[in-house]
Coordinates of C-alpha atoms in Angstrom, one line a residue:
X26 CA 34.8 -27.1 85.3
X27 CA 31.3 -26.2 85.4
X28 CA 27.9 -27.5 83.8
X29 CA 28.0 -26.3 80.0
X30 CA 24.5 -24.6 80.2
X31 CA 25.2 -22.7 83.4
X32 CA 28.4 -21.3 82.0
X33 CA 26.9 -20.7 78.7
X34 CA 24.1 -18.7 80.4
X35 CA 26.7 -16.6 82.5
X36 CA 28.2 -16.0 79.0
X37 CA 25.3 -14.7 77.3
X38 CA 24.8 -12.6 80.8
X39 CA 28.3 -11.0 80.1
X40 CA 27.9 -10.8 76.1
X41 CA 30.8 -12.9 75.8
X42 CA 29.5 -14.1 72.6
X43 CA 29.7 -10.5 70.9
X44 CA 33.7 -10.6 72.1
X45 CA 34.8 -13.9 70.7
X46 CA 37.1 -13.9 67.5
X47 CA 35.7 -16.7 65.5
X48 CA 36.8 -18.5 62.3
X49 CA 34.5 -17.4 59.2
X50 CA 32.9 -20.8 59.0
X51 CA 31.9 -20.9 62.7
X52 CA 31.0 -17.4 62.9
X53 CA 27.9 -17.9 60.0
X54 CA 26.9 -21.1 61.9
X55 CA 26.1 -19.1 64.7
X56 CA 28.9 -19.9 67.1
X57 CA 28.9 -17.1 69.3
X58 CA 25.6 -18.6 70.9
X59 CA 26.9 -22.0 71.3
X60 CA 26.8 -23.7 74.6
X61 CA 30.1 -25.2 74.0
X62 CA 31.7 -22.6 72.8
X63 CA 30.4 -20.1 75.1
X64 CA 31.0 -22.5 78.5
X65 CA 34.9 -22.6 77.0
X66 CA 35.1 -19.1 76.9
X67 CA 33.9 -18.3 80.4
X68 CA 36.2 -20.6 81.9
X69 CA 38.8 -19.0 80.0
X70 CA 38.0 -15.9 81.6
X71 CA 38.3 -17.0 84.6
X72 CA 41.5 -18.9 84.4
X73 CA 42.7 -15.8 83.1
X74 CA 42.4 -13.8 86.2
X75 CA 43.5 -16.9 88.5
X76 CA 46.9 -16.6 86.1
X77 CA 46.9 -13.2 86.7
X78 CA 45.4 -12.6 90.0
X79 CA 46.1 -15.7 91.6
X80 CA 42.9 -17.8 93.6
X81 CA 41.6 -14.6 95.4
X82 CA 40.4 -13.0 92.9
X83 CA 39.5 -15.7 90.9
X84 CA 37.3 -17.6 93.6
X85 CA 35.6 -14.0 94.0
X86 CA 34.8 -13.8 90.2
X87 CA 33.6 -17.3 90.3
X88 CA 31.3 -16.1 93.6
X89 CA 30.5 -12.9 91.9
X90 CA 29.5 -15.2 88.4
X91 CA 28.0 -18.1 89.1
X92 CA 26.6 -17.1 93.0
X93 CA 23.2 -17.0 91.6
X94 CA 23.2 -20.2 89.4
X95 CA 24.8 -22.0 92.6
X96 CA 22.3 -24.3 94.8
X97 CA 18.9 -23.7 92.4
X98 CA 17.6 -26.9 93.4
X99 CA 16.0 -25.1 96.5
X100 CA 17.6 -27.1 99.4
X101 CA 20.4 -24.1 99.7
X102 CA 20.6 -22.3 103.3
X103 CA 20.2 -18.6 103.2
X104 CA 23.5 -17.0 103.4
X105 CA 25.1 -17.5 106.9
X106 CA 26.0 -13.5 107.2
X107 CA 22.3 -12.4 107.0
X108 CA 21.2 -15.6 109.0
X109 CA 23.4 -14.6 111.9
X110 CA 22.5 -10.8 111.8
X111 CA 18.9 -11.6 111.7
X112 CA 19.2 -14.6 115.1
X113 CA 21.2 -12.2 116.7
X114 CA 18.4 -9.0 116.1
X115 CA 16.0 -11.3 117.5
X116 CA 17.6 -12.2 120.5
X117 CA 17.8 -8.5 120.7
X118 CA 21.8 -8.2 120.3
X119 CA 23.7 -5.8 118.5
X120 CA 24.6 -6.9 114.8
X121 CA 27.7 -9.0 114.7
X122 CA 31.3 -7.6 113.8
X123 CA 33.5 -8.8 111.7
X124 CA 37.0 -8.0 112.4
X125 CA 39.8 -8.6 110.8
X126 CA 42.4 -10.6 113.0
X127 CA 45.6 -11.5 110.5
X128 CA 45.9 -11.7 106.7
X129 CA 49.1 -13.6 105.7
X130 CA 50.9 -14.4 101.9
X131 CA 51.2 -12.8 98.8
X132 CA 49.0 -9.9 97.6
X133 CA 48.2 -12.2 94.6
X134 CA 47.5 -14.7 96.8
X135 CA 46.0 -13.1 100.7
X136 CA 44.6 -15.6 103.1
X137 CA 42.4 -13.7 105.7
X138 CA 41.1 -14.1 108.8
X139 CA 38.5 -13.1 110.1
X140 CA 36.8 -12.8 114.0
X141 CA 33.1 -12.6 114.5
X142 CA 32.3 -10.9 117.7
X143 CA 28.7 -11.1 118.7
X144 CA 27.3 -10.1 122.5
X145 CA 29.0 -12.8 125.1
X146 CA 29.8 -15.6 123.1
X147 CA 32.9 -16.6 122.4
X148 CA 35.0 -15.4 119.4
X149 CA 35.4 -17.4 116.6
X150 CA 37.6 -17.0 113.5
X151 CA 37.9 -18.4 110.0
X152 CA 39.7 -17.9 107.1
X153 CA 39.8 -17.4 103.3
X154 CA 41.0 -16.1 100.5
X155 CA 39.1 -12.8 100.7
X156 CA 37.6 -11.3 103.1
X157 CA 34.2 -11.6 101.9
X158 CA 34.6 -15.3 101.9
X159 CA 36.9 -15.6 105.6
X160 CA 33.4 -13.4 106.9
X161 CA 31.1 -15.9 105.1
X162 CA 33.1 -19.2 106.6
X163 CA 33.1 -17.4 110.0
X164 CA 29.3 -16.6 110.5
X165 CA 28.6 -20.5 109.1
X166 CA 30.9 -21.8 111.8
X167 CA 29.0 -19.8 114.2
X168 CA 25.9 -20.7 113.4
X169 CA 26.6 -24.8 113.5
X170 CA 28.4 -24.1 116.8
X171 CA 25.5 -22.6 118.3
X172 CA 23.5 -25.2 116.9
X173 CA 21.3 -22.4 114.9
X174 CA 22.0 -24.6 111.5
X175 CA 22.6 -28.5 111.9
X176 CA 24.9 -30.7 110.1
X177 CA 27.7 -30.0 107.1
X178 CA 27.5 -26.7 105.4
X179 CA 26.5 -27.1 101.5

């Protein structure tokens, strides 16, 4: 699922390590602070809480986790929600709102959608498995629609 050192390091972050029930043998060689071992266990984490939560709450645990070790490489746009509140502030327009407009399935499994309305333009909606990420997808299409960012999201 993910790059063993990045999981490892979100591991250590967590001290997953310390939780682990390890064989006596692996336990002296030091296997709580293995990459390997510690990458497994995060990902067992969080299929843990997609079997139990459903892919909600296990895409926000996997934003919550790993949103800080995603796009290091420095080409990464800032995030759409503070882009949008900050082009709209300078064009001297009140902050944007995000509103909810329907929220369908399962509460194990919600799809929302959200509306961003901002001065005269037009409304546009988007949708997600939280809110938090429906808000996210809705400010991003706004901003390549208004021509603010160019090109594919990353």
């Amino acid at each position: 699922m993910c790059e063993k050192e990045t999981c490892a390091a979100i591991a250590r972050e967590l001290n997953l390590g310390a939780e682990l029930n390890l064989g006596d043998a692996e336990a002296r060689t030091g296997g709580a602070e293995k990459d390997a071992i510690l990458g497994d266990a995060i990902e067992a984490v969080i299929g843990a809480v997609y079997m139990d939560g459903g892919l909600g709450p296990a895409y926000e645990i996997v934003e919550r986790l790993f949103g800080e070790h995603m796009g290091q490489s420095g080409t990464e746009r800032a995030d759409a929600k503070t882009t949008l509140q900050e082009w709209a502030q300078g064009r001297g327009l009140e902050p944007p709102a995000y509103v909810q407009v329907d929220r369908r399935g399962p509460d194990h499994a919600p799809e929302f959608t959200i509306a961003i309305r901002l001065g005269d333009f037009p409304e546009l909606s988007a949708s997600g498995p939280s809110k938090r990420l429906a808000e996210h997808k809705a400010a991003e299409a706004f901003l390549l629609r208004e021509k603010v960012w160019k090109g594919a999201a990353t």
